[in-house]
Coordinates of C-alpha atoms in Angstrom, one line a residue:
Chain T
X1 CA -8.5 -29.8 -42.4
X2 CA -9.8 -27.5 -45.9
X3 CA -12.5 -26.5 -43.6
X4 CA -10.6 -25.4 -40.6
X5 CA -8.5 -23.3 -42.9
X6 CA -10.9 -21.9 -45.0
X7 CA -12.3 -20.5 -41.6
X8 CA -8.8 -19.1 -40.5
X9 CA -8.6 -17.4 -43.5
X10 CA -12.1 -15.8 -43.3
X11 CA -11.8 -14.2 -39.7
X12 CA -10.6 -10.7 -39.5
X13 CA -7.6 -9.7 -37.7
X14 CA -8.2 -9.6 -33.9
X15 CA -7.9 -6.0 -32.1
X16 CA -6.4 -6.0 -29.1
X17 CA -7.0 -3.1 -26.5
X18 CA -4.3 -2.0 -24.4
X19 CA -5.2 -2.3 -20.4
X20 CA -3.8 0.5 -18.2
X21 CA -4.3 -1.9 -15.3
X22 CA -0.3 -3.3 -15.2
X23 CA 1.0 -0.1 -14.6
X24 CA -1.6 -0.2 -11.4
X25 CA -0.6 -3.4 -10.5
X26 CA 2.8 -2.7 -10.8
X27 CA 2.3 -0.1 -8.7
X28 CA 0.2 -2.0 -6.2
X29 CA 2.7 -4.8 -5.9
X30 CA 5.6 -2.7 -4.9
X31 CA 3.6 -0.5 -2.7
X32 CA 2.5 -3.8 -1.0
X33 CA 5.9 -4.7 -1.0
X34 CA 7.0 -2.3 0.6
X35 CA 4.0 -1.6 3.0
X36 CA 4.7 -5.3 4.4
X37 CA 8.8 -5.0 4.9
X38 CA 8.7 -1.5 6.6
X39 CA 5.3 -0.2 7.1
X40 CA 5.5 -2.2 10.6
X41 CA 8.8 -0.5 11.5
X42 CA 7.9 3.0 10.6
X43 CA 4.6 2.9 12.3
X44 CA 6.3 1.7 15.3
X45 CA 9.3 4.9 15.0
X46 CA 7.1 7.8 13.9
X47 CA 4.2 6.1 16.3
X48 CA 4.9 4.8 18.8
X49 CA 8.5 4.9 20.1
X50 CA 9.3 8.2 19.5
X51 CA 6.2 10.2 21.0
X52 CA 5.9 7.8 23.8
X53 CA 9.7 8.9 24.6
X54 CA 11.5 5.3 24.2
X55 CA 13.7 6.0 21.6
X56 CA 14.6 10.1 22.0
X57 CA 13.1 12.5 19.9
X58 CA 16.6 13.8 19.4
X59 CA 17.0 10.9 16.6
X60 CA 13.5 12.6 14.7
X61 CA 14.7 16.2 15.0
X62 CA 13.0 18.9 12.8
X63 CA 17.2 20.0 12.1
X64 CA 18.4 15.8 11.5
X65 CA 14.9 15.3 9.6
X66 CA 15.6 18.6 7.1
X67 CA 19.4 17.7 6.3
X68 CA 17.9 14.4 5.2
X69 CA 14.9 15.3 3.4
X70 CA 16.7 18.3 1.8
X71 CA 19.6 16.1 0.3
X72 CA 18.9 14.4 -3.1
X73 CA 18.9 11.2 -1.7
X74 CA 16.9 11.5 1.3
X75 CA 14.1 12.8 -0.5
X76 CA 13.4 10.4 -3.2
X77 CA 13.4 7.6 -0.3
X78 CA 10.9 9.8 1.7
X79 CA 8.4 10.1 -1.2
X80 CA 8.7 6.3 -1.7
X81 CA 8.0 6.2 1.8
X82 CA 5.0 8.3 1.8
X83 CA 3.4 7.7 -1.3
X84 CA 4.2 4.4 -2.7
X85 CA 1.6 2.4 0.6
X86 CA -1.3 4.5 -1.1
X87 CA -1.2 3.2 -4.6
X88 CA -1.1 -0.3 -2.6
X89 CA -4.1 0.6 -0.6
X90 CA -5.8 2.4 -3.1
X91 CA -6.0 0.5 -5.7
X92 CA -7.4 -2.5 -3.0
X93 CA -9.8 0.3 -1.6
X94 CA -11.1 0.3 -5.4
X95 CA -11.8 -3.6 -5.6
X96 CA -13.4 -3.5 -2.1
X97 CA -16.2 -1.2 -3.2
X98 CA -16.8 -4.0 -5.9
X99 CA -16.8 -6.5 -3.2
X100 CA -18.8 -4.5 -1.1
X101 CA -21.5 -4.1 -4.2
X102 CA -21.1 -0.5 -4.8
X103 CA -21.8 -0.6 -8.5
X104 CA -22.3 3.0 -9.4
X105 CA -19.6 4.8 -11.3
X106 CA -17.1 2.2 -11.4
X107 CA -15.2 4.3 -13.2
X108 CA -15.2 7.8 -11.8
X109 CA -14.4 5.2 -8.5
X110 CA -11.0 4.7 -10.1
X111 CA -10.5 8.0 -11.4
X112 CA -10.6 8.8 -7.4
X113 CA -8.7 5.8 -6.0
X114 CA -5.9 6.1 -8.1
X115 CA -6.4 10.3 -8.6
X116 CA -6.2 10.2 -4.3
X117 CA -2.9 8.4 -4.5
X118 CA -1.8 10.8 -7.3
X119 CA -2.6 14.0 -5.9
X120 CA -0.5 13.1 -2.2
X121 CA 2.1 12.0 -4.3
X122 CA 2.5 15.4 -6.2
X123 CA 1.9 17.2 -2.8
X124 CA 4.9 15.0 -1.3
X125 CA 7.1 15.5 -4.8
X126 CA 6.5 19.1 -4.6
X127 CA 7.3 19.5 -0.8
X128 CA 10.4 17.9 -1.0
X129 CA 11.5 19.4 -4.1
X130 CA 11.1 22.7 -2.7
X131 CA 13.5 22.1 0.5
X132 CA 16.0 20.2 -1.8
X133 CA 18.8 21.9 -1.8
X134 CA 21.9 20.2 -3.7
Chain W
X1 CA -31.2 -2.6 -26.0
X2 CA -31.2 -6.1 -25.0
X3 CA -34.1 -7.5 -23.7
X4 CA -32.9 -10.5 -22.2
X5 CA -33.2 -10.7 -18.3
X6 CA -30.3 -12.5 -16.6
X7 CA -31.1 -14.1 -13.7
X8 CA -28.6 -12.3 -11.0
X9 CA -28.1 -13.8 -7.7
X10 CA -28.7 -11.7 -5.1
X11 CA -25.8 -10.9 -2.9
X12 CA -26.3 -9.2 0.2
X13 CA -23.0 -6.4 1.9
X14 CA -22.3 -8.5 4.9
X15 CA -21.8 -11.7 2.5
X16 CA -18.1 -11.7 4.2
X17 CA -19.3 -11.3 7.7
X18 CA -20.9 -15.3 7.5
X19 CA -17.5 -17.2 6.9
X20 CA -13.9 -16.8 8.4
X21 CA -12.0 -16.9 5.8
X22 CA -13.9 -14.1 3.8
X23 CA -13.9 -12.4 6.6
X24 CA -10.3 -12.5 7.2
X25 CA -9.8 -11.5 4.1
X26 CA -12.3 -8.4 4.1
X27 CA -9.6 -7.3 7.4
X28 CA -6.5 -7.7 5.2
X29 CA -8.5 -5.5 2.7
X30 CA -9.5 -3.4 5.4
X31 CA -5.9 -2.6 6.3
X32 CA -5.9 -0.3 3.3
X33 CA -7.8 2.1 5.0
X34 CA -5.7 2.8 8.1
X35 CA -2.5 2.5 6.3
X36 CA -3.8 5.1 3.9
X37 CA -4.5 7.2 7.2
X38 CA -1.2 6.6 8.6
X39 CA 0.3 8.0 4.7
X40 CA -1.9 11.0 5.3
X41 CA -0.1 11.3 8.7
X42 CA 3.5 10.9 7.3
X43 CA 2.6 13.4 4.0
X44 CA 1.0 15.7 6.6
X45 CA 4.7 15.9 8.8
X46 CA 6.3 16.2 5.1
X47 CA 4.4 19.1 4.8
X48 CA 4.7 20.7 8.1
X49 CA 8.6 20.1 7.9
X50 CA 8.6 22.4 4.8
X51 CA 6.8 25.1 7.0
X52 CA 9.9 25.2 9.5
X53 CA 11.1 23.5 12.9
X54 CA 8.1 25.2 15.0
X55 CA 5.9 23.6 12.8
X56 CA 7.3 20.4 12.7
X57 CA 7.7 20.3 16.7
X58 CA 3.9 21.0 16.8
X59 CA 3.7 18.4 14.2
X60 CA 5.6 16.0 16.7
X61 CA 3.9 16.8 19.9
X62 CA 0.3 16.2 18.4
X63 CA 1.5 12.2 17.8
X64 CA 2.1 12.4 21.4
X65 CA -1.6 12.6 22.4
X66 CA -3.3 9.5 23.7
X67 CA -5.5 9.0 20.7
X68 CA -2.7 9.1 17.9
X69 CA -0.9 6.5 20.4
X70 CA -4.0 4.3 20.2
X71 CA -4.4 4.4 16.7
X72 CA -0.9 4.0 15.7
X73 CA -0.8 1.2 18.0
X74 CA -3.8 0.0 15.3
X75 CA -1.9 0.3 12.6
X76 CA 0.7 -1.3 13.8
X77 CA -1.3 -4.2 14.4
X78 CA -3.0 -3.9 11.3
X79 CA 0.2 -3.4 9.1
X80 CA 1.8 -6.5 10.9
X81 CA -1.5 -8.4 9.7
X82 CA -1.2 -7.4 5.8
X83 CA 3.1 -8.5 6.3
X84 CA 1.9 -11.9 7.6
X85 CA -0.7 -12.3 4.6
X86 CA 1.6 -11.0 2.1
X87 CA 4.3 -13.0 3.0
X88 CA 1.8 -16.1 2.9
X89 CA 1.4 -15.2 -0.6
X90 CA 5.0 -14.9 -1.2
X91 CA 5.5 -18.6 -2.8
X92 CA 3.3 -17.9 -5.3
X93 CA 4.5 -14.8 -6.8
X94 CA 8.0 -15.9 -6.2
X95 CA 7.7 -19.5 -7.4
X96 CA 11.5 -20.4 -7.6
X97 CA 12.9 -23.5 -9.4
X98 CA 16.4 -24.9 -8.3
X99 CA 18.1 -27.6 -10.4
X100 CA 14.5 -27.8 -12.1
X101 CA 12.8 -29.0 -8.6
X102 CA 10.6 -26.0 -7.1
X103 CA 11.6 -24.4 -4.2
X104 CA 9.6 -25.7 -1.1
X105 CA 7.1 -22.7 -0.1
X106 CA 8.5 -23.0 3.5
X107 CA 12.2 -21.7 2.7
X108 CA 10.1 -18.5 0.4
X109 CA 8.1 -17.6 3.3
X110 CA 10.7 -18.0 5.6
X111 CA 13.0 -16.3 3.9
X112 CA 10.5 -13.0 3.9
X113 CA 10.5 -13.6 7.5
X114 CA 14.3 -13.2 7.8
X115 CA 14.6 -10.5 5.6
X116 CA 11.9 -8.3 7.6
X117 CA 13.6 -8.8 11.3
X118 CA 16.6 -8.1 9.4
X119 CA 15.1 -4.6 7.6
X120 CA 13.0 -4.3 11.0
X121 CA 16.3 -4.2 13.2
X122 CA 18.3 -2.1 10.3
X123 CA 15.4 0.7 10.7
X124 CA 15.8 0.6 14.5
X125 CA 19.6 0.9 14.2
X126 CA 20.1 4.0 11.8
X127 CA 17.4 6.1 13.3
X128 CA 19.4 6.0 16.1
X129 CA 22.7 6.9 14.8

């Protein structure tokens, strides 16, 4: 027992570093979310039903689509819409080049990944904010 | 520098090509990459919406060639592949307890189910109104 605690007593504080990799995850696990409850559903509107003229493309009107994206809560729901599937998929696009061996610049391989998701999803905030009209 | 020499195994690209399961998993991965196309799509209309309705019509009529039918009906696929895994995963991120007995992983997974023909339908139903 004196020895254990002499030992305890000797060690230095511990340093913990701070990941950034929650806020990611976070990130991931809702875009994931999201991608697997309405992904589907969208693909098959915007895709499929509309441009192959089974549901009429009255319902995905440029003047319906504007009031929408122009009102304050149409457009937070569209950005969530666009960008929040690409900081799912790129943040698993990043571990796949690690599964897939590519071992040079892991980290400049983030700072894309994660700076792709980032730069759509200012180009889709700044869109929208510019048609908002309150 | 250290001089030591680890002994790495060597691991080949197509290790996920020889078994199933990593391969199935390599397609869930894989999903990322068309779903990431199909956001490009989506930011690309958000963009050419904010350009006016001549735009956006253009926008609209170019989803209408064969090839965008084709690969959305990819996606589609695809997407309805990464739902089925994620909801197989669902019981362990969820991992409910009731009366202190855990929740039987068939009710979780299940209940995802539900809850996506239920947000699936919902979709269907206010686009249309």
């Amino acid at each position: 027992m004196n020895a254990q605690q002499t030992t305890t007593n000797q060690l230095p504080e511990k340093k913990y570093i701070r990941s950034h990799e929650p806020i990611f995850w976070g990130l991931f696990g809702a875009g994931g979310m999201l991608t697997a409850f309405l992904t589907p559903v969208m693909v098959l509107v915007t895709g499929l039903l509309i441009p192959l003229g089974l549901i009429d493309a009255e319902h995905l009107s440029y003047e319906k689509l504007h009031q929408f994206v122009s009102s304050w809560y149409g457009a937070p729901i569209v950005l969530v819409l666009v960008a929040l599937p690409l900081w799912h998929t790129l943040h698993r696009i990043f571990h796949s080049l690690h599964d897939l061996g590519i071992k040079r610049g892991r980290d400049w391989q983030q700072v894309i990944c994660y700076g792709f998701a980032f730069a759509v999803s200012v180009f889709v905030f700044t869109l929208l904010l510019q048609m908002l009209s309150l | 520098m250290s001089k030591r020499k680890p002994y790495q195994r060597e691991m080949n690209n197509d290790w996920w090509l020889k078994n199933a399961f990593y391969s199935k998993y390599m397609i869930r991965e894989g999903s990322s990459i068309l779903i990431t196309l199909y956001s490009l799509i989506l930011a690309w209309g958000v963009f050419r919406l904010s350009q006016g309705e001549e735009a956006f019509n253009a926008w609209l009529s170019a989803l209408q060639h064969p090839i965008s039918i084709i690969f959305h009906l990819l996606v589609l696929l695809i997407a309805l592949y990464h739902t089925i895994t994620w909801f197989s995963l669902a019981p362990k991120a969820v991992d409910l307890y009731i009366k202190g007995k855990p929740l039987d992983a068939k009710f979780i997974v299940a209940g995802h189910y539900i809850s996506f023909i239920i947000v699936t339908i919902f979709c269907l139903v206010v686009i249309m109104l």
